PDB file of C-alpha atoms and ligand atoms in Angstrom:
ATOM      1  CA  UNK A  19     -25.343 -10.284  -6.028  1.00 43.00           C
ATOM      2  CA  UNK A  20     -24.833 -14.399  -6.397  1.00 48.00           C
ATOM      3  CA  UNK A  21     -23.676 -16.092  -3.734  1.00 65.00           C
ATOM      4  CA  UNK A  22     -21.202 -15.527  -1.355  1.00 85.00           C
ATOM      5  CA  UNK A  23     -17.857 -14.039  -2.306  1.00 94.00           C
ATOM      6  CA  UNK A  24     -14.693 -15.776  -1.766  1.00 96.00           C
ATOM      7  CA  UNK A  25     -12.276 -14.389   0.488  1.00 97.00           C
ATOM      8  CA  UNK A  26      -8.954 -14.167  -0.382  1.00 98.00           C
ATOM      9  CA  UNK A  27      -5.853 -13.736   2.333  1.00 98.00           C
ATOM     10  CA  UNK A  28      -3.181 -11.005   1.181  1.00 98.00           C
ATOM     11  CA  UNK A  29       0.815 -11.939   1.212  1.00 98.00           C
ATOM     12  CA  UNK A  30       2.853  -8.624   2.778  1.00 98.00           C
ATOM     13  CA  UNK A  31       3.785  -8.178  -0.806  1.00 98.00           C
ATOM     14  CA  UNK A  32       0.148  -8.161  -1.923  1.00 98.00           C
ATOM     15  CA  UNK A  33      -0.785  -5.554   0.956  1.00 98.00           C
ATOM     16  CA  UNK A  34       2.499  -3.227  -0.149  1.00 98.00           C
ATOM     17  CA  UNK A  35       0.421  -2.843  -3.787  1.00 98.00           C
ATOM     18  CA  UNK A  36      -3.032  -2.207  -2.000  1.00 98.00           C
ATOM     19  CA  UNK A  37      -1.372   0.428   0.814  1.00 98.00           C
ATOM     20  CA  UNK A  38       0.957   1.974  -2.096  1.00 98.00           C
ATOM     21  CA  UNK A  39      -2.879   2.449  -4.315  1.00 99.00           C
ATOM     22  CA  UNK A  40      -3.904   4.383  -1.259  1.00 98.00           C
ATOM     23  CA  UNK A  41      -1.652   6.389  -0.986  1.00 98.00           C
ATOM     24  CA  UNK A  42      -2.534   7.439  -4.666  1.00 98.00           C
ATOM     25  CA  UNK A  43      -6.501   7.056  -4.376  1.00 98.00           C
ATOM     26  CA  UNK A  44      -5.461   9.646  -0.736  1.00 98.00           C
ATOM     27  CA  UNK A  45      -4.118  12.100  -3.049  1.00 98.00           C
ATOM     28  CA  UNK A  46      -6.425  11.530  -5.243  1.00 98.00           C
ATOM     29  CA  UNK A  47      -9.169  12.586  -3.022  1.00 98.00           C
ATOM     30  CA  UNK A  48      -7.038  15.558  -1.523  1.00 98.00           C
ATOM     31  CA  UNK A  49      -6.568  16.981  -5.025  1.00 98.00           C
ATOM     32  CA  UNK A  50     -10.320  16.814  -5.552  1.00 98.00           C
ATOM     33  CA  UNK A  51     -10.756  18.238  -2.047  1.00 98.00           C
ATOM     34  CA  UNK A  52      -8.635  21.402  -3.300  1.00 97.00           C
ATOM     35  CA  UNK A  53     -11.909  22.150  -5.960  1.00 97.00           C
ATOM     36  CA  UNK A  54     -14.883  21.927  -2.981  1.00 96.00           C
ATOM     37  CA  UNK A  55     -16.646  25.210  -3.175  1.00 94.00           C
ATOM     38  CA  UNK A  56     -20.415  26.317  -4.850  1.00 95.00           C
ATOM     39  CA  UNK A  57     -20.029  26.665  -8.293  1.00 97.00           C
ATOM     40  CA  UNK A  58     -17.586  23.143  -9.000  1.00 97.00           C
ATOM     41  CA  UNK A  59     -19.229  20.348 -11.426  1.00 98.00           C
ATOM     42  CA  UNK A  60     -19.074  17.383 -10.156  1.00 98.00           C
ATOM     43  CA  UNK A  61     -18.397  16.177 -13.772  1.00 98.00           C
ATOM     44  CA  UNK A  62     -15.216  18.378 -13.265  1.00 98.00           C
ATOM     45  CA  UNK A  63     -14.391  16.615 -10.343  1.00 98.00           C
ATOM     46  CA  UNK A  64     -14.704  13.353 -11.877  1.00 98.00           C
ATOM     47  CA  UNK A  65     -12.472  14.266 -14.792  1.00 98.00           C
ATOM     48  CA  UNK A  66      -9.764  15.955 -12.589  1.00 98.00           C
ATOM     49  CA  UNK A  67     -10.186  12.431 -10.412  1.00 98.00           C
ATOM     50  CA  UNK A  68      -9.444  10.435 -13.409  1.00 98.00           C
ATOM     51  CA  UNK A  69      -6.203  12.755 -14.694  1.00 98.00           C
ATOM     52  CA  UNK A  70      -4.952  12.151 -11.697  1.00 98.00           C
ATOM     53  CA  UNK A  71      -5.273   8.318 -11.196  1.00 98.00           C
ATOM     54  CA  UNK A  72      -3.624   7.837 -15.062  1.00 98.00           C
ATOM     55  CA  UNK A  73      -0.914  10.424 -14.647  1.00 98.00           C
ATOM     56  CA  UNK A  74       0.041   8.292 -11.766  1.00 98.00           C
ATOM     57  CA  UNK A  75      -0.273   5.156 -13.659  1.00 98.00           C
ATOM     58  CA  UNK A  76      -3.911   3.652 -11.826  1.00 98.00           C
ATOM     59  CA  UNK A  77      -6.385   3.191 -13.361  1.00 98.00           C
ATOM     60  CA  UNK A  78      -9.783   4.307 -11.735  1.00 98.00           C
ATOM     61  CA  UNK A  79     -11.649   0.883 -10.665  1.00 98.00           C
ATOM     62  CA  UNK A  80     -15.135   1.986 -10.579  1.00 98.00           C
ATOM     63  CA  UNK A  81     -15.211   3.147 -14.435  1.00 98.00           C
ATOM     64  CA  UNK A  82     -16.610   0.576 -16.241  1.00 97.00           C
ATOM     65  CA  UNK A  83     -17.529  -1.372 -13.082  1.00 96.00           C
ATOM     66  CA  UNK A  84     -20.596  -2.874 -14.388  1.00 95.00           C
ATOM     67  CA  UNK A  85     -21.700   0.045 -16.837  1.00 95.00           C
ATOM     68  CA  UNK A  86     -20.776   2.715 -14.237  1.00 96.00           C
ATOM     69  CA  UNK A  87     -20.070   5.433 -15.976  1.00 97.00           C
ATOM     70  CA  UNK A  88     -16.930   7.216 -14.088  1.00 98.00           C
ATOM     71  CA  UNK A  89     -14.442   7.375 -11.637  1.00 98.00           C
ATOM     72  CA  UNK A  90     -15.950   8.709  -8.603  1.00 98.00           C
ATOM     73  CA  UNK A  91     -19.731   8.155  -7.233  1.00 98.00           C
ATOM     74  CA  UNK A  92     -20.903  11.517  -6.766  1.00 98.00           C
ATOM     75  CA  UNK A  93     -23.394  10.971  -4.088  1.00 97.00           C
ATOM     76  CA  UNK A  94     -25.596  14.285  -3.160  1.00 98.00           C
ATOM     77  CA  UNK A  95     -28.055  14.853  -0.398  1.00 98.00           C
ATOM     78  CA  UNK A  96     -30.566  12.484  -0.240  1.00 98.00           C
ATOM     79  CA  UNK A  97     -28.502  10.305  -2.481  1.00 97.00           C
ATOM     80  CA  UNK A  98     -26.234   7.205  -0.116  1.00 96.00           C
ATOM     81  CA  UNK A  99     -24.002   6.092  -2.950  1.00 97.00           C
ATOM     82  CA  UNK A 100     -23.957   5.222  -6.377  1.00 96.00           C
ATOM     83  CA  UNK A 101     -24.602   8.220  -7.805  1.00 96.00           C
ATOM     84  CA  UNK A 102     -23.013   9.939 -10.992  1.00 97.00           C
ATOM     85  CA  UNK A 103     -21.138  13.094 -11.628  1.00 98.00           C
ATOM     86  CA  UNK A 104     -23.215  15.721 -13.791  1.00 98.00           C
ATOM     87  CA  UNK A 105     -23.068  19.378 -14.348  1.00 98.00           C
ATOM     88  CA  UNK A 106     -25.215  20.473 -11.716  1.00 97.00           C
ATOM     89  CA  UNK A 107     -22.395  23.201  -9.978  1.00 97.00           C
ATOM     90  CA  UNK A 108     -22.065  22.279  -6.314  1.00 97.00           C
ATOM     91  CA  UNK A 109     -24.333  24.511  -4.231  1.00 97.00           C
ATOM     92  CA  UNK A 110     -24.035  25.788  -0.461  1.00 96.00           C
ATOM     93  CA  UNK A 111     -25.184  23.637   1.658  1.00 96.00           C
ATOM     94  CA  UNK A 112     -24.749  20.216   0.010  1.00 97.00           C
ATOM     95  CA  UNK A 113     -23.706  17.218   1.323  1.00 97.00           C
ATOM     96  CA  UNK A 114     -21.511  15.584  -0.980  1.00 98.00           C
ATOM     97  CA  UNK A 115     -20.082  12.328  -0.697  1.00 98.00           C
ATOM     98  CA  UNK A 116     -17.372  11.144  -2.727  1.00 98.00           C
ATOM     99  CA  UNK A 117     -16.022   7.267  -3.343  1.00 98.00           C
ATOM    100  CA  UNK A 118     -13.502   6.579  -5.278  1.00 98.00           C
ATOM    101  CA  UNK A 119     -11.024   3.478  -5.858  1.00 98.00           C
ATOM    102  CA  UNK A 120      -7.798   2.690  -7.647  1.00 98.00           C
ATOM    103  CA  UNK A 121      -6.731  -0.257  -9.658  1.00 98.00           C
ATOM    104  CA  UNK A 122      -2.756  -0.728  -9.899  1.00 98.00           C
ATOM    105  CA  UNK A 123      -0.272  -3.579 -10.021  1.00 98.00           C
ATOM    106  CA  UNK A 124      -3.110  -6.139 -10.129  1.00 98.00           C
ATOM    107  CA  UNK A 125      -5.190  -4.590  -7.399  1.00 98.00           C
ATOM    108  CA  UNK A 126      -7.387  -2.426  -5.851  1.00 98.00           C
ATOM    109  CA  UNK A 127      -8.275   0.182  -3.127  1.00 98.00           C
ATOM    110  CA  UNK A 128     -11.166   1.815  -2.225  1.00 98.00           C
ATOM    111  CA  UNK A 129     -12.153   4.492  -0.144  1.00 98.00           C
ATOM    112  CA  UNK A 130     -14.798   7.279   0.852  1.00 98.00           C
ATOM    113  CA  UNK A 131     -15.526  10.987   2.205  1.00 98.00           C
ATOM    114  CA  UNK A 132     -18.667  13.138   2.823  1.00 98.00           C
ATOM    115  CA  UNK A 133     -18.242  17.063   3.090  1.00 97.00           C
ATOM    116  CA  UNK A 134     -20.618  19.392   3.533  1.00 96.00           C
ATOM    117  CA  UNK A 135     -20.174  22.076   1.003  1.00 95.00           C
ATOM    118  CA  UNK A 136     -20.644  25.493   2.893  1.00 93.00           C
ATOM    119  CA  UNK A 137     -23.368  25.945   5.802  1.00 94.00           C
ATOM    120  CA  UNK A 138     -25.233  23.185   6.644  1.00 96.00           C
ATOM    121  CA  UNK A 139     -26.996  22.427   9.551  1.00 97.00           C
ATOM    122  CA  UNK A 140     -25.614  21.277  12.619  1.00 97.00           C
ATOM    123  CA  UNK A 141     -27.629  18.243  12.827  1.00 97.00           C
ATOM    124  CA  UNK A 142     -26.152  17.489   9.358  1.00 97.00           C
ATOM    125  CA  UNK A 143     -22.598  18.139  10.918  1.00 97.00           C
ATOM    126  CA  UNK A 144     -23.471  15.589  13.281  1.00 98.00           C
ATOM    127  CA  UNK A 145     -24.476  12.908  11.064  1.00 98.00           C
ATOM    128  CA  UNK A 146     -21.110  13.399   9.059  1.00 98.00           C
ATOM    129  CA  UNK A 147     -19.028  14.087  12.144  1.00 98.00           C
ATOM    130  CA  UNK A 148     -20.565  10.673  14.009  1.00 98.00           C
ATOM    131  CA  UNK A 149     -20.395   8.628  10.652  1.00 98.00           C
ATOM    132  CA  UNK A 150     -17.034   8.802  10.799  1.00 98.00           C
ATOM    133  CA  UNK A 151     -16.675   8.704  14.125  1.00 98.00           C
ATOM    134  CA  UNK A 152     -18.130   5.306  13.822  1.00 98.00           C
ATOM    135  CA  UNK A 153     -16.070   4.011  11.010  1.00 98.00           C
ATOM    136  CA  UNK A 154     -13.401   4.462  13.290  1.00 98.00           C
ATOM    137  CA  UNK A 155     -15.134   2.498  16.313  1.00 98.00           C
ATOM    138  CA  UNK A 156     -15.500  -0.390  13.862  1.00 98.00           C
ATOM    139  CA  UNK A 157     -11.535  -0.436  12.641  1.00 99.00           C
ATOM    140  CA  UNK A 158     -10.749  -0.780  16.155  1.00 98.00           C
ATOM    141  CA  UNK A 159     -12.322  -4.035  16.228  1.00 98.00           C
ATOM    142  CA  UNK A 160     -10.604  -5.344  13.273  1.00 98.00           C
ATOM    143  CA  UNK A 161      -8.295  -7.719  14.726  1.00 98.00           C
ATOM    144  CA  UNK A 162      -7.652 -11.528  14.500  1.00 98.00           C
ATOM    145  CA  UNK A 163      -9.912 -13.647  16.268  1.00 97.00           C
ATOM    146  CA  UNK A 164     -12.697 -11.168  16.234  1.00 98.00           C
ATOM    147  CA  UNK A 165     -15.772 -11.442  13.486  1.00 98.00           C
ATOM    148  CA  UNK A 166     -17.263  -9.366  11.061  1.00 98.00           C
ATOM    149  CA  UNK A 167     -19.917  -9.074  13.272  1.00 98.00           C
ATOM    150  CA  UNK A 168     -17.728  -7.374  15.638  1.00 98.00           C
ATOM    151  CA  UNK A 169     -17.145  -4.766  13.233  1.00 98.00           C
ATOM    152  CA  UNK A 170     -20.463  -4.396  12.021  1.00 98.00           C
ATOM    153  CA  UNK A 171     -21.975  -4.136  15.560  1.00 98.00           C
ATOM    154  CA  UNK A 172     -19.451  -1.183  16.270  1.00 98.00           C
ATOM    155  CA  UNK A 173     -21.043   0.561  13.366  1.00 98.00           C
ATOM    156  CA  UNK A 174     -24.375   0.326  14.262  1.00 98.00           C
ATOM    157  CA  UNK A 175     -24.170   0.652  18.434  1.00 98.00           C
ATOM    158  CA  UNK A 176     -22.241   4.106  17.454  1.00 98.00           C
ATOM    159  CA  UNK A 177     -25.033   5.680  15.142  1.00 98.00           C
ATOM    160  CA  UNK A 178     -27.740   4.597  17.226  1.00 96.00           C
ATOM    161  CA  UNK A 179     -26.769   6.535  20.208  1.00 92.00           C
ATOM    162  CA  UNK A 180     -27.730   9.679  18.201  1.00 97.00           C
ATOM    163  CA  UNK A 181     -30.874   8.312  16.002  1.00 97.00           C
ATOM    164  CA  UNK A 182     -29.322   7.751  12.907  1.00 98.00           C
ATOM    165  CA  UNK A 183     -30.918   5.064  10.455  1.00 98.00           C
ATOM    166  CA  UNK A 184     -28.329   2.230   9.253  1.00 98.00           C
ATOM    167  CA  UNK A 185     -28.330   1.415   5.802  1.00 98.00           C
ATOM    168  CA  UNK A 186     -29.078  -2.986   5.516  1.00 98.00           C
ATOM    169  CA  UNK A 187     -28.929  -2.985   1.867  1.00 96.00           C
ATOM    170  CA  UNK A 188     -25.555  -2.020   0.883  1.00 97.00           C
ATOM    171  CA  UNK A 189     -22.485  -3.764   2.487  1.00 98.00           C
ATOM    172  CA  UNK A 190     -18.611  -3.347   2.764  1.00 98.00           C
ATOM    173  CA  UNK A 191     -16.420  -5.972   1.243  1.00 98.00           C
ATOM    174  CA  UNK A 192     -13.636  -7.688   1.269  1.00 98.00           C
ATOM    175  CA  UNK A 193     -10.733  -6.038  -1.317  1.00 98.00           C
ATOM    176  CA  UNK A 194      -8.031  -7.372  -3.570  1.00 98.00           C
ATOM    177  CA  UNK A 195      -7.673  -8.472  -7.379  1.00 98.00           C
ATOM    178  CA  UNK A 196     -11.563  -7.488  -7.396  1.00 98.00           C
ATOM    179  CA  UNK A 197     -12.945  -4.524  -6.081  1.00 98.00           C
ATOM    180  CA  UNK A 198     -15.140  -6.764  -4.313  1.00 97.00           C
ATOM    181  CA  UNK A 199     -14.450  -9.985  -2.662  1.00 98.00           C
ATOM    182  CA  UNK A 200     -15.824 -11.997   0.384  1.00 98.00           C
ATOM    183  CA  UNK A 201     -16.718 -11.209   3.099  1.00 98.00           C
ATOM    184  CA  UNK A 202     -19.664  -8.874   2.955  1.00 98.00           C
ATOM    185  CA  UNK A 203     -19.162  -6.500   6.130  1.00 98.00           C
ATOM    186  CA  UNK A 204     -22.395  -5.172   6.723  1.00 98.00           C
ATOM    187  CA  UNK A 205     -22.864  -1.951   9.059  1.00 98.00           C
ATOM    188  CA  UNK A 206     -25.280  -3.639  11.114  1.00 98.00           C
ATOM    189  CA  UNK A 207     -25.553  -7.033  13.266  1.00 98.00           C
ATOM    190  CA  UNK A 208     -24.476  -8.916  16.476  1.00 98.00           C
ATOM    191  CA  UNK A 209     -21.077  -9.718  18.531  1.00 98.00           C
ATOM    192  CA  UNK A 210     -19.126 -12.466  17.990  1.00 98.00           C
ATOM    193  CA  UNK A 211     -21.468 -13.466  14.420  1.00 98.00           C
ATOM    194  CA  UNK A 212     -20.047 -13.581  11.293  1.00 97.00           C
ATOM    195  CA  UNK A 213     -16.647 -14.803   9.310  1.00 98.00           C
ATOM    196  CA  UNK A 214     -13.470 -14.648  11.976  1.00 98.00           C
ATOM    197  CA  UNK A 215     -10.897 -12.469  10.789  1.00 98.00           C
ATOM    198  CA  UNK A 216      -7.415 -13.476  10.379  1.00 98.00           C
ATOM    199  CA  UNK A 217      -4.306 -12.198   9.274  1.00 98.00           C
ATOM    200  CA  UNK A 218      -3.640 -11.048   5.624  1.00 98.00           C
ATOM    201  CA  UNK A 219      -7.797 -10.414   4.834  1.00 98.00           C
ATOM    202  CA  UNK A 220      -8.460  -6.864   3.598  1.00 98.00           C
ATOM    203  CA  UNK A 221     -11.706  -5.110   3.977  1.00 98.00           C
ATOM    204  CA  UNK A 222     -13.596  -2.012   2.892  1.00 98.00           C
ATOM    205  CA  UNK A 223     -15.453  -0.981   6.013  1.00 99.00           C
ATOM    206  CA  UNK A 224     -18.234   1.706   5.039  1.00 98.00           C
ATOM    207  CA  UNK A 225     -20.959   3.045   6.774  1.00 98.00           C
ATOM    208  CA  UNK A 226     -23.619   4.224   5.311  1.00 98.00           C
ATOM    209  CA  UNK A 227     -25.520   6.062   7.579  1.00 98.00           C
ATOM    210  CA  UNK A 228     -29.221   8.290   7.392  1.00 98.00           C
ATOM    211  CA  UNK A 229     -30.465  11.440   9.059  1.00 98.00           C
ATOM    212  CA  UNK A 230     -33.532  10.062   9.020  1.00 97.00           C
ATOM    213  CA  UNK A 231     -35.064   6.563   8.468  1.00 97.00           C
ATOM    214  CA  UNK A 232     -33.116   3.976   7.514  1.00 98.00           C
ATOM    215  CA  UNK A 233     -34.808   3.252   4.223  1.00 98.00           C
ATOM    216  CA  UNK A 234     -33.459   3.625   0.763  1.00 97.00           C
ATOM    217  CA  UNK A 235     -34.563   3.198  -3.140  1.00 98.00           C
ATOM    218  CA  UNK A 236     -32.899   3.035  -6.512  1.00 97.00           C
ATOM    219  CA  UNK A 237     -33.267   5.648  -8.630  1.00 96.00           C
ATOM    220  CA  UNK A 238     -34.483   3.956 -12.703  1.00 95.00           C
ATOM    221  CA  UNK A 239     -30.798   4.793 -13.760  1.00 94.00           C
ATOM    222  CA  UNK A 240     -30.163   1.584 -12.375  1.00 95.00           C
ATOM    223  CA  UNK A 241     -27.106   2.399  -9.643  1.00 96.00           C
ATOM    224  CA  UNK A 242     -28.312   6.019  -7.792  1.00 96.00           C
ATOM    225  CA  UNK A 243     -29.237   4.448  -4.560  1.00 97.00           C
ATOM    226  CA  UNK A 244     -31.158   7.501  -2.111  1.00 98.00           C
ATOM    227  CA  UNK A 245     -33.230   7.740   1.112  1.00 98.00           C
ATOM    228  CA  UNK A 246     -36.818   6.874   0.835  1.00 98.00           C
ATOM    229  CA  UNK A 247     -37.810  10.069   2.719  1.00 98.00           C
ATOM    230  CA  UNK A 248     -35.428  11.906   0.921  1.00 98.00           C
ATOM    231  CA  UNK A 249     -33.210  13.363   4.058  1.00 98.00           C
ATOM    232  CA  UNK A 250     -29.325  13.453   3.444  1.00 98.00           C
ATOM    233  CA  UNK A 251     -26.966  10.742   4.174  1.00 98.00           C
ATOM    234  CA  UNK A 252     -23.481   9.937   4.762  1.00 98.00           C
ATOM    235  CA  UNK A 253     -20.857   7.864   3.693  1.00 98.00           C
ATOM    236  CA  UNK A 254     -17.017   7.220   4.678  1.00 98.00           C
ATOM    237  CA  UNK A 255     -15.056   4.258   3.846  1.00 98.00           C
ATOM    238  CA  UNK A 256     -11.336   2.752   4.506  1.00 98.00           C
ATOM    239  CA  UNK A 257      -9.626   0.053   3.002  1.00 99.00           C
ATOM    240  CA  UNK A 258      -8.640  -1.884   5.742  1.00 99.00           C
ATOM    241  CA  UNK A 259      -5.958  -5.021   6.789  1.00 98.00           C
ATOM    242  CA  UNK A 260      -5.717  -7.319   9.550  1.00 98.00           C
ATOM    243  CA  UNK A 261      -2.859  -7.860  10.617  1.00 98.00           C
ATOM    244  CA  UNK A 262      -1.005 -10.387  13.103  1.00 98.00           C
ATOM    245  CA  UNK A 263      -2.304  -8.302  16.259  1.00 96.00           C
ATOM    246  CA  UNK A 264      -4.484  -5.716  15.016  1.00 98.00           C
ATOM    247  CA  UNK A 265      -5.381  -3.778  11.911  1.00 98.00           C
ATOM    248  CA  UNK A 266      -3.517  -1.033   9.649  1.00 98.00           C
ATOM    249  CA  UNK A 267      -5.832   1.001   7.538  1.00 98.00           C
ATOM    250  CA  UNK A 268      -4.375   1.148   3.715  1.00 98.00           C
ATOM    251  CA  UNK A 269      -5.798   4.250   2.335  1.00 98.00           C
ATOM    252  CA  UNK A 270      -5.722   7.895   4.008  1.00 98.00           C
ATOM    253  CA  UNK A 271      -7.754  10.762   4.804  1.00 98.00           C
ATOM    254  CA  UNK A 272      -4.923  12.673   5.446  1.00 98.00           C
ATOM    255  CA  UNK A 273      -4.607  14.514   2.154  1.00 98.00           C
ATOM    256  CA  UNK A 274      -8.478  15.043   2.487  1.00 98.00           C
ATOM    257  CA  UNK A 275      -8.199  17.101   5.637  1.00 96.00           C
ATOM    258  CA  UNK A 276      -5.174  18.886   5.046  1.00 96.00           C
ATOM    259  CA  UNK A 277      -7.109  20.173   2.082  1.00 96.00           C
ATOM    260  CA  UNK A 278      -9.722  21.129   3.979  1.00 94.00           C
ATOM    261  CA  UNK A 279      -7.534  22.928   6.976  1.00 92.00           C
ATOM    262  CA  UNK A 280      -5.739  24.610   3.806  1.00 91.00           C
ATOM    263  CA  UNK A 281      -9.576  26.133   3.060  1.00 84.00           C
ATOM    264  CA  UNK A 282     -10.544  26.532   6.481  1.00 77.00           C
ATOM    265  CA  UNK A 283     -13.457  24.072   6.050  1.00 76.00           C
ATOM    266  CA  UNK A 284     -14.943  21.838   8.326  1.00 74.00           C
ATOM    267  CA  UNK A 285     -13.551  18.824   8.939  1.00 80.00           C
ATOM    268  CA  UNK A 286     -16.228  15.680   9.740  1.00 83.00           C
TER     269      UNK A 286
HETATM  270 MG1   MG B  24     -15.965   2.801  -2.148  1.00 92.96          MG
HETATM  271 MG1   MG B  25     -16.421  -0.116  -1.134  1.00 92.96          MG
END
């Protein structure tokens, strides 16, 4: 990784770009919510993903990213992120997670969603339901004044309560001209540690989170990152600001879940 990222403070014109990207990267993920069902490609997703980012004049920030080969991180089962879209159709009972940013007007967004594709079991609803759950608990601590390790304790105090293993080697980030800036936001560590936040700094807050241990690999392709013991995981992510007296989350789930009410599918 280097060294430490810089972290750069938004101007409210800066964070009008950022929330108006997710608003598109939202839509984005709704229209690619429309396709969940056994059968879909997730190379089909991908390229319906990209369509829509260009028609709506993005372009999609992780293609390219280092090598990485497309616009979304198709992230399966045992896989935590990183992973690419293929032609393996979508089967019942997957756990798919899906991360996708957009790059407009000089900068970027970046957010995250994990569905469970027909049945799974309810201790797998669980582990998506309280993932998210928890990304939540750690956006209400986004504030000025508090730390990163505020946020990052939130994470990690929420997942515990039901077993879940916290992922340590992958980190949220701060967000902006680069996809990723300073500060690291880890999903694990104490109170009151950890960069102060102040007004104008946008974040990506993710947790990664594991059914079972906490422990992950990378696969030879050089980016799939999966569980060591091979049980699923989940992932959800917002692009995040703090503002003068709180926080206001830039990118939206809503177009996600109305998709998913549409379909009569379960909702993390
Ligand atoms: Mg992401
Ligand atoms: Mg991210």
């Amino acid at each position: 990784m280097g060294g430490k990222k810089t972290i750069f403070l938004k101007s409210a014109a800066d964070a009008e770009i950022i929330r108006a990207n997710g608003q598109i990267l939202g839509k984005c993920h709704g229209e690619v919510a429309k396709l969940l069902k056994p059968g879909v490609t997730t190379k089909y997703l991908d390229k319906i993903a990209e369509e829509f980012i260009r028609d709506n004049g993005g372009k999609p920030s992780f293609k390219g990213y280092g090598g990485f080969p497309a616009s979304l991180c198709i992230s399966l089962n045992d896989v935590v992120v990183h992973g690419f879209p293929n032609d393996r159709p979508l089967q019942n009972g997957d756990v798919l997670s899906i991360d996708c940013g957009v790059n407009k007007d000089g900068f970027h967004a970046d957010s995250a969603y994990t569905y469970a594709i027909g049945d799974v079991s309810d201790e797998v609803n669980e582990l998506l339901a309280e993932t998210k759950r928890s990304l939540y608990r750690a956006i209400e601590q986004v504030k000025p004044g508090n730390r990163i390790g505020d946020v990052s304790f939130a994470v990690q105090n929420h997942v515990n309560d039901f077993g879940f293993g916290v992922v340590r080697e992958l980190v949220g980030h701060g967000v902006g001209k680069s996809l990723h800036e300073g500060p690291e936001v880890p999903n694990y560590g104490k109170r009151g540690k950890g960069p102060k936040m102040v007004s104008g700094m946008v974040i990506a807050i993710e947790p990664m989170i594991t059914l079972g241990k906490r422990f992950v690999v990378q696969e030879s392709d050089g980016w799939t990152i999966r569980t060591e013991d091979r049980k699923p995981a989940a992932h959800f992510e917002h692009t995040v600001m703090v503002t003068d007296n709180g926080y206001e989350i830039l990118t939206t789930f809503d177009y996600i879940e109305d998709a998913l009410r549409e379909k009569e599918l379960v909702i993390a």
